[in-house]
Coordinates of C-alpha atoms and ligand atoms in Angstrom, one line a residue:
Chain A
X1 CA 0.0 0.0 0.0
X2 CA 1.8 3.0 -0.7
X3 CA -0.8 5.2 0.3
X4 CA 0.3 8.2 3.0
X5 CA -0.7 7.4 6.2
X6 CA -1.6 10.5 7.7
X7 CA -4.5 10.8 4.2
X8 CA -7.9 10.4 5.1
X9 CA -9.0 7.0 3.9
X10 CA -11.1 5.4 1.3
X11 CA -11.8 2.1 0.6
X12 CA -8.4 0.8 -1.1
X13 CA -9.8 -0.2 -4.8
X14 CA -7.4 -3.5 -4.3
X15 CA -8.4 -4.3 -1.1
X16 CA -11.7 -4.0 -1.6
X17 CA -12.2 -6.2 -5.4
X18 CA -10.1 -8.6 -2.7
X19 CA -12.4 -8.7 -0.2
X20 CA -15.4 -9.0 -2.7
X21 CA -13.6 -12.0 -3.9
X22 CA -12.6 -13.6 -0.6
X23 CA -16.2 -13.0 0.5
X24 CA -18.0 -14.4 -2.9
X25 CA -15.2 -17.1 -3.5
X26 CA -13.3 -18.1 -0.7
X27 CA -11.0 -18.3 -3.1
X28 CA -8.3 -15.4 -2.1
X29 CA -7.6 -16.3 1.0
X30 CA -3.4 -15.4 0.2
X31 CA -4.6 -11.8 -1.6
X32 CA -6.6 -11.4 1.9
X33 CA -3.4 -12.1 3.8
X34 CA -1.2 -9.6 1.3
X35 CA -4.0 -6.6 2.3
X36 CA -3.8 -7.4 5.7
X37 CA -0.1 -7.5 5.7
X38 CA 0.1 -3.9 3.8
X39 CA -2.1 -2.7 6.1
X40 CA 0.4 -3.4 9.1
X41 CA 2.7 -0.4 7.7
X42 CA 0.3 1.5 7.1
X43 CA -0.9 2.0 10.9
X44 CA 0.2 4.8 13.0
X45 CA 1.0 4.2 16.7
X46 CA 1.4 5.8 19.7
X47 CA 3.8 5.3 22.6
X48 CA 3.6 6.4 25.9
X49 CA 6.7 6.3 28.4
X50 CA 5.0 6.6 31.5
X51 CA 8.0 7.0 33.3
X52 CA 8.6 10.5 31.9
X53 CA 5.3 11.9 32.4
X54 CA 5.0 14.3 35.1
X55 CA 1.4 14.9 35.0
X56 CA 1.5 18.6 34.0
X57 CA -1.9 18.3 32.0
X58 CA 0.0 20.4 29.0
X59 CA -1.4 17.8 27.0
X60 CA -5.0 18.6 27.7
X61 CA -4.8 21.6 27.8
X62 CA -3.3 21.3 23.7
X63 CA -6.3 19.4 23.2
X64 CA -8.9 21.2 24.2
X65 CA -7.2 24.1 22.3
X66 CA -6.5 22.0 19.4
X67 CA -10.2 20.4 18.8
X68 CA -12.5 23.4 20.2
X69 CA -13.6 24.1 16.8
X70 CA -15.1 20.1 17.0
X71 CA -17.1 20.8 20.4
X72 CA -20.5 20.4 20.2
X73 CA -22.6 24.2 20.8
X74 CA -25.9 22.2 21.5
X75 CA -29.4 23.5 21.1
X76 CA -32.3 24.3 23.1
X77 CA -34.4 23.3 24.4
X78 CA -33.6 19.8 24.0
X79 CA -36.5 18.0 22.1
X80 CA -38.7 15.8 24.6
X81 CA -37.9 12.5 24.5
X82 CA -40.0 9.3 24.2
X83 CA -40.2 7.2 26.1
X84 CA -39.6 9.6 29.4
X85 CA -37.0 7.5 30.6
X86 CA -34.0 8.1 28.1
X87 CA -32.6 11.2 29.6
X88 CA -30.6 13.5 28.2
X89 CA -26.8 13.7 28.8
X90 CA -25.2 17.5 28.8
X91 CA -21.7 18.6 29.6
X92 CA -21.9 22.0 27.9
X93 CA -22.4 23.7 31.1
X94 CA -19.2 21.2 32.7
X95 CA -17.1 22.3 29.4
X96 CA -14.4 23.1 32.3
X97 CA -14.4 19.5 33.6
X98 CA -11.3 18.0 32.7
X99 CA -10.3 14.8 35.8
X100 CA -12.5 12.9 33.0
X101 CA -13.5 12.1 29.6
X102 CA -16.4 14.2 28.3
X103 CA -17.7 15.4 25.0
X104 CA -15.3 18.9 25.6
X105 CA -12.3 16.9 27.3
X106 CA -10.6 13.7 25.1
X107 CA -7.9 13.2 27.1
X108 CA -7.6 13.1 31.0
X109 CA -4.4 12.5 32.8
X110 CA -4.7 9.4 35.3
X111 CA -2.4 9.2 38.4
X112 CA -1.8 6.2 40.1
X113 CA -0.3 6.0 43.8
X114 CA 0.6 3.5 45.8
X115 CA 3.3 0.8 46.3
X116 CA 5.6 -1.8 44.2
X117 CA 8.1 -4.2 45.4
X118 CA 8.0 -1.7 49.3
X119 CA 8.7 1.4 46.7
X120 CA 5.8 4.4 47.1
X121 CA 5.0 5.2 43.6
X122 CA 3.3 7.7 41.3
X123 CA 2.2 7.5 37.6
X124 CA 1.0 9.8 35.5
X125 CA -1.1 8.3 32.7
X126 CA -2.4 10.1 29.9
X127 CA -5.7 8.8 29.1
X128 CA -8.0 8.5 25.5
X129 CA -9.4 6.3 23.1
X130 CA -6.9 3.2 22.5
X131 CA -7.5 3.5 18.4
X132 CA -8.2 0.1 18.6
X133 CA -6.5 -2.5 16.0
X134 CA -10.3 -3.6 15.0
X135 CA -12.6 -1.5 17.0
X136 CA -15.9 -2.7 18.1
X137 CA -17.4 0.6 18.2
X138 CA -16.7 0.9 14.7
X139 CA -17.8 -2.8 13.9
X140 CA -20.7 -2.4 15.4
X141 CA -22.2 1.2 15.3
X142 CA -25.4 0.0 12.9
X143 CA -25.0 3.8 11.2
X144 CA -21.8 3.6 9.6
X145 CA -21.0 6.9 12.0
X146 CA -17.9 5.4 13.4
X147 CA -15.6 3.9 11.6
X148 CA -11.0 2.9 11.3
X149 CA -9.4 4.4 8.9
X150 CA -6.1 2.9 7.1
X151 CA -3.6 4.5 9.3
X152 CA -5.6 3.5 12.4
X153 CA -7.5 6.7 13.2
X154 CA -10.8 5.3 14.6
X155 CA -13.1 8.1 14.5
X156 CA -16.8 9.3 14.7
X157 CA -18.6 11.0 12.4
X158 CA -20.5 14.0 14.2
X159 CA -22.3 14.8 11.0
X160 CA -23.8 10.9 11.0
X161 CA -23.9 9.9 14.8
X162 CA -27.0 9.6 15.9
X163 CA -25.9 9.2 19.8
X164 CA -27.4 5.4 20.4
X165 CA -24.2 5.2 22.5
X166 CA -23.9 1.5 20.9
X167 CA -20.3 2.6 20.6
X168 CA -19.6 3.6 24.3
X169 CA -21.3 0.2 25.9
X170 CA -19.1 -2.2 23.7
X171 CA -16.3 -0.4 23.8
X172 CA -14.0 -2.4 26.1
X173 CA -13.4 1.0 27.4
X174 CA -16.4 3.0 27.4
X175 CA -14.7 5.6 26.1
X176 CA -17.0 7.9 23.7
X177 CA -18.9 10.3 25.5
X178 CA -22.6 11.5 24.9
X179 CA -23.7 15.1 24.2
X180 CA -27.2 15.6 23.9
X181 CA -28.7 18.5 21.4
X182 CA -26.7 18.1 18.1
X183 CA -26.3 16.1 15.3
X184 CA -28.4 14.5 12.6
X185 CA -30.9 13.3 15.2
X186 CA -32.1 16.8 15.4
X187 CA -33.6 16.3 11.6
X188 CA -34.9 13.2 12.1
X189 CA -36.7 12.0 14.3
X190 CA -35.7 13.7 17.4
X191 CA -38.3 12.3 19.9
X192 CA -37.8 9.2 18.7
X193 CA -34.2 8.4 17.4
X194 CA -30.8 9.2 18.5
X195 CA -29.9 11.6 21.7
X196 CA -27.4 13.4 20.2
X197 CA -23.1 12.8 19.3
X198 CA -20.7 10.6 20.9
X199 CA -17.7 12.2 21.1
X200 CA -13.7 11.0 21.5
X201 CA -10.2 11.2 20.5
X202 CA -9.9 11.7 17.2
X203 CA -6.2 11.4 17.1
X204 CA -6.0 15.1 15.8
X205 CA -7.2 13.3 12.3
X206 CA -7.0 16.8 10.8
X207 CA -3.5 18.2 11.8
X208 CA -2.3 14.6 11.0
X209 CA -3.4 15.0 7.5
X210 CA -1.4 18.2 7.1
X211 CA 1.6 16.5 7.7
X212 CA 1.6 17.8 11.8
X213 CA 1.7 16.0 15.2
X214 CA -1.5 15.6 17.8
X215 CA -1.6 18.2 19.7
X216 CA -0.9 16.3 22.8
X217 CA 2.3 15.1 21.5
X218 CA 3.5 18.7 20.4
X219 CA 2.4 20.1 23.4
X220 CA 4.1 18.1 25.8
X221 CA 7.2 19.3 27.6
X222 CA 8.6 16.0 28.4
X223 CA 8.6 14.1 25.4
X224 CA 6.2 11.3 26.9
X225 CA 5.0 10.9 23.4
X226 CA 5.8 10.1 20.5
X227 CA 3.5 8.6 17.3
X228 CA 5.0 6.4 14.5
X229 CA 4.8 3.4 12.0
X230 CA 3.1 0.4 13.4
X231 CA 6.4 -1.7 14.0
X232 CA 8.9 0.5 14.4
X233 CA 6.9 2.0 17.5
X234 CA 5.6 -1.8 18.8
X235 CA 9.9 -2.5 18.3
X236 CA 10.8 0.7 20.3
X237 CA 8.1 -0.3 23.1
X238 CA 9.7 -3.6 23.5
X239 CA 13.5 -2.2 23.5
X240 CA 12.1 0.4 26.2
X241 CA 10.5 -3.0 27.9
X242 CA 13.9 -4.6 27.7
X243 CA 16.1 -1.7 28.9
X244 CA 13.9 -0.8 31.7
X245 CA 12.2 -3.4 33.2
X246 CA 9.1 -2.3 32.7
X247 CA 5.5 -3.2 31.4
X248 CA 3.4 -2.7 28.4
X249 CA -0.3 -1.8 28.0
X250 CA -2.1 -1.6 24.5
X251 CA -0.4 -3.9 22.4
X252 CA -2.4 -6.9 23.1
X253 CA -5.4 -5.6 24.7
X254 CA -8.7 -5.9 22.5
X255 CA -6.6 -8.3 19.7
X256 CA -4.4 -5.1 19.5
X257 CA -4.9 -1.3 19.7
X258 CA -2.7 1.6 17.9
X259 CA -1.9 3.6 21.9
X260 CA 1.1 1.6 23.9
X261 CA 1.9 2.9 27.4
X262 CA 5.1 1.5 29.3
X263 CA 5.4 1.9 32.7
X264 CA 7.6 0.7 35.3
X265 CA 5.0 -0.4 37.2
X266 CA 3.2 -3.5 36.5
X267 CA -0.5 -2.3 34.5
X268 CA -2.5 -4.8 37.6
X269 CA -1.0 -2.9 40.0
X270 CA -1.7 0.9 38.7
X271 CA -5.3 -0.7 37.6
X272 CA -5.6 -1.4 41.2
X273 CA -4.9 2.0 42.4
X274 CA -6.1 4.3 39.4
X275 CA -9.5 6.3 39.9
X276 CA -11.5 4.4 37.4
X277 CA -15.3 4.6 36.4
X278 CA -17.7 6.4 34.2
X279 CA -15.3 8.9 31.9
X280 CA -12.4 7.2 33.8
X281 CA -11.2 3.7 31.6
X282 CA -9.7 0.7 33.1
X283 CA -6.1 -0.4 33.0
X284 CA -7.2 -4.3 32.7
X285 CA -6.3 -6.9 30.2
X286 CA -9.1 -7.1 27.7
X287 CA -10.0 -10.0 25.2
X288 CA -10.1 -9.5 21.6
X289 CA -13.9 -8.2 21.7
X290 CA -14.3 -9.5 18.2
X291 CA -12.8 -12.9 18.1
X292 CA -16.0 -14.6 18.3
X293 CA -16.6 -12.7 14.8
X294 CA -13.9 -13.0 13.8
X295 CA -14.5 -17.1 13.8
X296 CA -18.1 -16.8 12.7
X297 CA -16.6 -14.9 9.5
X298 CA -14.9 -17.4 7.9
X299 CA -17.7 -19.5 8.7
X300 CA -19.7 -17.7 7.0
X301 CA -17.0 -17.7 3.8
X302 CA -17.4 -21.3 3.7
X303 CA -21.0 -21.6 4.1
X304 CA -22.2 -20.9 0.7
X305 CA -19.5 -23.5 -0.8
X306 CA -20.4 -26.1 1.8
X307 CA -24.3 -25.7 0.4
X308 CA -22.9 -25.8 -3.0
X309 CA -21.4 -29.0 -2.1
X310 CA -24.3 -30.5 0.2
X311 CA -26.5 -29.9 -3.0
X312 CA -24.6 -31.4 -5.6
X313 CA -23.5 -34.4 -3.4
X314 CA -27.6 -34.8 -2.8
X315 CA -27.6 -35.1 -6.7
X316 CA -24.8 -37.3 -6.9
X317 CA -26.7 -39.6 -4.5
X318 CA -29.7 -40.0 -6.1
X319 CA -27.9 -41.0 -9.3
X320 CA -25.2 -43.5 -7.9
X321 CA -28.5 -45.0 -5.9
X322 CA -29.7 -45.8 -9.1
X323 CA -32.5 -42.7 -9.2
X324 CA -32.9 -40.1 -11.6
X325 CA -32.3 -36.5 -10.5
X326 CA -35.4 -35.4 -7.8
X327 CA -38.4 -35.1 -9.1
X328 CA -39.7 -31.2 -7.8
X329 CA -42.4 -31.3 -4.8
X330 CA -39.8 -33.6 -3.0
X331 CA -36.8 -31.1 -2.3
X332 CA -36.3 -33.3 1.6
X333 CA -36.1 -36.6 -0.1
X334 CA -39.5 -37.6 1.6
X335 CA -41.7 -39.2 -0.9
X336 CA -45.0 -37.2 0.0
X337 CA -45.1 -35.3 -3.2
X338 CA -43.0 -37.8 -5.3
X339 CA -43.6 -37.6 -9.2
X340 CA -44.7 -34.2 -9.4
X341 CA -44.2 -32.1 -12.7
Chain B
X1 CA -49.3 -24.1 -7.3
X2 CA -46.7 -25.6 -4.7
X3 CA -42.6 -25.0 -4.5
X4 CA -40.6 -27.7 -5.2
X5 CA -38.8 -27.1 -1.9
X6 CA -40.4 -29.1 0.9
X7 CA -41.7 -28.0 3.9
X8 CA -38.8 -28.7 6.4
X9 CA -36.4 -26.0 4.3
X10 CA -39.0 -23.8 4.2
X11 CA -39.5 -23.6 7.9
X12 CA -35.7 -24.0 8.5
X13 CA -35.0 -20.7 6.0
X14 CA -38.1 -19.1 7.9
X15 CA -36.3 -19.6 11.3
X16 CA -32.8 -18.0 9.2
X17 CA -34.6 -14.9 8.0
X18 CA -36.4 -14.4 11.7
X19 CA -33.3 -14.6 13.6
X20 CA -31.3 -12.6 11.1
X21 CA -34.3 -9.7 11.0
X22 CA -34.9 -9.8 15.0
X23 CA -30.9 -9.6 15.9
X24 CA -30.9 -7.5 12.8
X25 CA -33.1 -5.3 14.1
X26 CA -31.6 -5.2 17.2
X27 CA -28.2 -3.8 16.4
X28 CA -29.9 -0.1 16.2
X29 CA -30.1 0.7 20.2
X30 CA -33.5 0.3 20.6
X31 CA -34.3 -2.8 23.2
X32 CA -32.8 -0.6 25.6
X33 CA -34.7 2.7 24.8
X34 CA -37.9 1.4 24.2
X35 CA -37.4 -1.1 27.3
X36 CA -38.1 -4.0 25.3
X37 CA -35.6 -5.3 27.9
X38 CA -37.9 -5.3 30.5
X39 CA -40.0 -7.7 29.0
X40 CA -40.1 -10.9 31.1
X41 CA -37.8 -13.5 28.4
X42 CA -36.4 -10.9 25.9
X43 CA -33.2 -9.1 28.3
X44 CA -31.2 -10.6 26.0
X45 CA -32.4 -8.4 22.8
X46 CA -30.5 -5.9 24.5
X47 CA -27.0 -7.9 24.8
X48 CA -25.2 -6.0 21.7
X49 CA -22.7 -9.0 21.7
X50 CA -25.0 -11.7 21.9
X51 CA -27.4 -10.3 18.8
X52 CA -24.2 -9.8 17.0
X53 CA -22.7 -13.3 16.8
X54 CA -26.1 -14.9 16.7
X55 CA -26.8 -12.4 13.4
X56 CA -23.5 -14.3 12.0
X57 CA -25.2 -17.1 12.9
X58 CA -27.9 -17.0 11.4
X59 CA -25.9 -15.6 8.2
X60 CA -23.9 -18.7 8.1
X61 CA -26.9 -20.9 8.3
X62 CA -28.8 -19.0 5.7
X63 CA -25.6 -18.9 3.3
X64 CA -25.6 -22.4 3.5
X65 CA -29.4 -23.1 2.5
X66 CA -28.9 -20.3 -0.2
X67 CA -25.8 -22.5 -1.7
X68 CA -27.5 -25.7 -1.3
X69 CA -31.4 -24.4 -2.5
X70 CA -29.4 -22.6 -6.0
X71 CA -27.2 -25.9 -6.8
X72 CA -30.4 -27.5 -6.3
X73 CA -32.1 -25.9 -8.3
X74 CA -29.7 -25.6 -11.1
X75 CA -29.0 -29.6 -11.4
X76 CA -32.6 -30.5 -10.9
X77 CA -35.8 -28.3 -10.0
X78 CA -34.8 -26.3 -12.9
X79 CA -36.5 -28.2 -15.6
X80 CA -39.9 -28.2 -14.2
X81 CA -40.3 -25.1 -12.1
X82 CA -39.3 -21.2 -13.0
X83 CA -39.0 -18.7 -10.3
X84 CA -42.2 -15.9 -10.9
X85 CA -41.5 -12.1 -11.3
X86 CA -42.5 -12.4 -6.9
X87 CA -39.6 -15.0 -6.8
X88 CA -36.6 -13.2 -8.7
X89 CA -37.6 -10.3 -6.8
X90 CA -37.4 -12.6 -3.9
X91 CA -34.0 -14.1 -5.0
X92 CA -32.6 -10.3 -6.2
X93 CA -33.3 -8.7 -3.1
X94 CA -32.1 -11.8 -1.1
X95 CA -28.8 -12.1 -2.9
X96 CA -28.1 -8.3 -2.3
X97 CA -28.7 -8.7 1.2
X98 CA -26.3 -11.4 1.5
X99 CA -23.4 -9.2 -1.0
X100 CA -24.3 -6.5 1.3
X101 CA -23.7 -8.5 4.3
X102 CA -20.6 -10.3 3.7
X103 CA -19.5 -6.6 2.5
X104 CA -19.6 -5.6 6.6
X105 CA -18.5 -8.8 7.3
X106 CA -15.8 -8.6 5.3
X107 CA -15.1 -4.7 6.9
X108 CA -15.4 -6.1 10.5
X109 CA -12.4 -8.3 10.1
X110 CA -9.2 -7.2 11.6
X111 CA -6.8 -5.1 9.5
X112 CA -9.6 -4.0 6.7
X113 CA -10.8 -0.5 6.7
X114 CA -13.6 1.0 5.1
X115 CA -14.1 4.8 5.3
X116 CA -17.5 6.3 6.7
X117 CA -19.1 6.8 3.5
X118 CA -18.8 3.6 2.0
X119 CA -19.8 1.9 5.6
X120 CA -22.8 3.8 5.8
X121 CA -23.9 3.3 2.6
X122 CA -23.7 -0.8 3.0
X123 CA -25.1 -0.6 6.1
X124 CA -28.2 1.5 5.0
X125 CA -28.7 -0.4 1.6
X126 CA -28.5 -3.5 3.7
X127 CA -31.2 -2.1 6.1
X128 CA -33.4 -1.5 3.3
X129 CA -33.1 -4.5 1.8
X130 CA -34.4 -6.4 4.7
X131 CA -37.3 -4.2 5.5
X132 CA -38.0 -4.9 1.4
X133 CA -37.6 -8.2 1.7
X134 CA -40.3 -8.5 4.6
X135 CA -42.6 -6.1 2.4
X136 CA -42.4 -8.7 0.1
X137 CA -43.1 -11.7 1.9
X138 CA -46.2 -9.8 3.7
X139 CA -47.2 -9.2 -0.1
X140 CA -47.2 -12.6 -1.6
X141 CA -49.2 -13.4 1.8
X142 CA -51.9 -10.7 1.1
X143 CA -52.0 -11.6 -2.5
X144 CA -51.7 -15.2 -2.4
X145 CA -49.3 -15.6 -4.8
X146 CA -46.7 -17.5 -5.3
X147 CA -42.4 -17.6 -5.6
X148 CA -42.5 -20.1 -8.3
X149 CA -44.2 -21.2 -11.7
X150 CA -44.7 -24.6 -12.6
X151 CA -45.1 -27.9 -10.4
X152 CA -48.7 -29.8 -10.9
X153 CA -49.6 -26.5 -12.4
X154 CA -47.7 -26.3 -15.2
X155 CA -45.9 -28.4 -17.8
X156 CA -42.1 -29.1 -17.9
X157 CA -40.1 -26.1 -19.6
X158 CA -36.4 -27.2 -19.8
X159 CA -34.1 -24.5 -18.2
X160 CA -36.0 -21.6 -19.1
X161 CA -36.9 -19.8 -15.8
X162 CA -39.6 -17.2 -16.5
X163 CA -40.5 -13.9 -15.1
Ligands
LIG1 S1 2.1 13.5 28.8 FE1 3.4 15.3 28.9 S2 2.0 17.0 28.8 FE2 0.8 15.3 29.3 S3 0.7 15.3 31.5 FE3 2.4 13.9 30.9 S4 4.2 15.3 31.0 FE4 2.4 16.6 30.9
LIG2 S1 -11.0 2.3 22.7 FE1 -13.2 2.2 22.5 S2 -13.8 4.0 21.3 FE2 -11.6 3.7 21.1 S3 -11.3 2.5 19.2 FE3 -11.3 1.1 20.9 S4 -13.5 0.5 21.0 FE4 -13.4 2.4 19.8
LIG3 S1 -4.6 12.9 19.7 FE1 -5.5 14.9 19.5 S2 -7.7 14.5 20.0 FE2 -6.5 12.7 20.7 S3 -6.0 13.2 22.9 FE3 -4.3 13.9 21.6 S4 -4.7 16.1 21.2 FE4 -6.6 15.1 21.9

């Protein structure tokens, strides 16, 4: 793929006449393999060395400057909606909150105290969406709002989310955030469908595409950050592993996401002791959310070709028992409506 | 007028098409909203994960009837039965469904990206689709008609399917 990574995506015209065929023919199961394989160096990554971060908060403070423009400026009143009991969710009058993720705040800064190996401890980690390897907010948002682009970015569409927060209860994370009072629900049906925008990390898709940093990366003093090709930043997490004894976060979680953290301190440990809860992610292992699907897919690539074959052999049968091809009216074999037609 | 398919595939591609339009259905956020949930038996309509893979499910199972029902159909119901202008329409919308299916299924494997438009487009033709395809079966109810030509009705026509 020689595609720059930083461009906003499209559907590759390669990959995608390969997956048509892979999915119609089962056939190009190596061509699959090739697109996946090009896709590898096409992924940006992120690495966090916990062990510099200091905890400043320069790096939400870039964020907040750097995605303002994206906030949502919700209207009012909000419509009514039915029934009663979905409430509204509104952080435009907490705009200022920022110990949390919310629709105006992308990134938080998590800090972890407590003890390792009779050591006191504190670490400072800088907290968003993972940009999961295959994201199950993307997979399964039924709207097509959110969705992975080729270099990783996993992003929603504020023009298309309805605000079903589908995204935010299988995310491993819960990471998107609800803002009630904008989007396309508004022009819809806006008692009925939708409560507004999920918001996230965006991973600064639109300074990436001119060539720039994320604004938390830029912004922060310390160098905690830095944001790379797929395996040259998964090699330089595991020489930073090596060389300092430490721990990795990201790489394996949810089958893979595109955000590593090392820290010195074992991830169990600071999981233990981080504030955690709504707006405030976990530091625990996570399955691959999607490996069950995953399974289920090739199934499904097989299926047609097993039916093919189950039909034809049924064929075969008949004529090797001695019978002429089925008679119509008797498509189980049962001889109810035998010599029909 | 009858189908040359028996009654057993019938009800088994009955049983596909209502677990793939029920979990289908539930994949928009509604069980939830419109407490659907809270109805004694059907808490799991609102397990995202659980309607997922059993909509794979029932994709896999219907792939597999589709495969065997066309070779069958090909090698030996051809001769005597035609599908009716009810039954391509049937077997048109049906196979888009499925093209527009594997499509997402196809995007929801790791390393394969589609961009928003492209996604939302599938995922919105797809969702037509069914809704057509349950228009149509509610039509061939009302009217009485029928998928097929030919059986007891009609004499053989070799290969020729009619529409
Ligand atoms: S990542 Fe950098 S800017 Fe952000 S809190 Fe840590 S030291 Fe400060
Ligand atoms: S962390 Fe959550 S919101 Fe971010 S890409 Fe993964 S599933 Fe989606
Ligand atoms: S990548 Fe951009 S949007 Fe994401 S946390 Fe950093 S500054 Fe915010």
């Amino acid at each position: 793929m020689t595609k720059a990574p930083s461009r906003p995506v499209d559907i590759s015209r390669r990959r995608f006449l390969t997956g048509l065929g892979v999915t119609s023919l089962g056939l190009l199961l190596p061509g699959a393999a090739q697109a996946s394989k090009a896709k590898e160096d096409d992924e940006l990554v992120t690495l966090h060395d916990l062990s510099k971060c200091v905890g400043c908060g320069a790096c939400v403070a870039a964020c907040r400057k750097a995605n303002a423009r994206k906030f949502p400026e919700p209207v009012r009143p909000f419509p009514a909606m039915y029934p009663a009991t979905v409430k509204a969710e509104d952080w435009s009058g907490r705009r200022q909150v920022s110990d949390r993720l919310t629709p105006y705040n992308w990134l938080f800064v998590q800090s972890a105290r407590g003890q390792y190996q009779g050591q006191d401890f504190e670490v400072h980690i800088p907290r968003r969406c993972m940009h999961c390897q295959n994201p199950p907010c993307a997979n399964l948002c039924p709207w097509g709002a959110a969705a992975r682009e080729n270099n990783g970015t996993v992003r929603i569409d504020p023009t298309i989310c309805l605000g079903g927060a589908k995204c935010k209860t299988v995310c491993p994370w819960q990471i998107p955030v609800r803002q009630t009072g904008v989007g396309l629900y508004l022009k819809l049906l806006p008692h009925l469908t939708g409560n507004g925008v999920m918001f996230k990390c965006d991973r600064c898709a639109d300074r990436v595409a001119l060539g720039l940093e994320p604004a938390c990366i830029e912004a922060c003093p310390h160098g905690v950050q830095e944001i790379g090709p797929r395996s040259e930043i998964v090699a330089k997490a595991h020489a930073l592993v090596r060389n300092t004894g430490g721990f990795v976060y990201g790489e394996a979680e949810n089958g893979g996401t595109n955000s590593l953290y090392v820290s010195p301190i074992p991830f169990d440990i600071l999981d233990a002791v981080a504030p955690t809860g709504p707006g405030k992610p976990h530091l625990s292992t996570v399955r691959d959310a999607m490996a069950d699907e995953n399974k289920l897919a090739y199934a499904a690539l097989f299926a047609p070709v097993a039916g093919v074959i189950a039909g034809a052999l049924r064929l075969g049968s008949r004529i090797g028992a001695g019978r002429t091809p089925e008679p119509p009216g008797n498509g189980d074999g049962r001889p109810k409506d035998a010599g029909k037609g | 007028m009858h189908a040359p398919v028996s009654r057993r595939v019938a009800l088994t591609y009955l049983l596909f098409v209502s677990l793939l339009a029920v979990t289908g259905m539930m994949q928009l956020p509604i069980a939830g909203r419109y407490r659907i949930t809270t109805v004694p038996g059907l808490a799991w309509l609102g397990d995202f994960w659980l309607t997922h893979r059993l909509h794979y499910v029932g994709a896999v199972g219907l792939l597999f009837l589709t495969g065997y029902l066309a070779t069958r159909w090909v090698l030996e119901w051809r001769r005597e039965y035609a599908l009716s202008a009810l039954g391509w329409t049937r077997a048109g919308i049906l196979g888009l469904l499925l093209a527009t299916g594997a499509v997402r299924v196809l995007k929801n494997l790791p390393m394969v990206s589609f961009s928003p438009l492209p996604t939302l487009l599938i995922d919105w033709v797809h969702l037509g689709l069914a809704l057509l395809l349950g228009l149509l079966a509610l039509t061939r109810l009302a009217c009485r008609a029928s998928y097929w030509d030919g059986g007891a009705a009609r004499p053989s026509r070799r290969g020729n399917p009619v529409s």
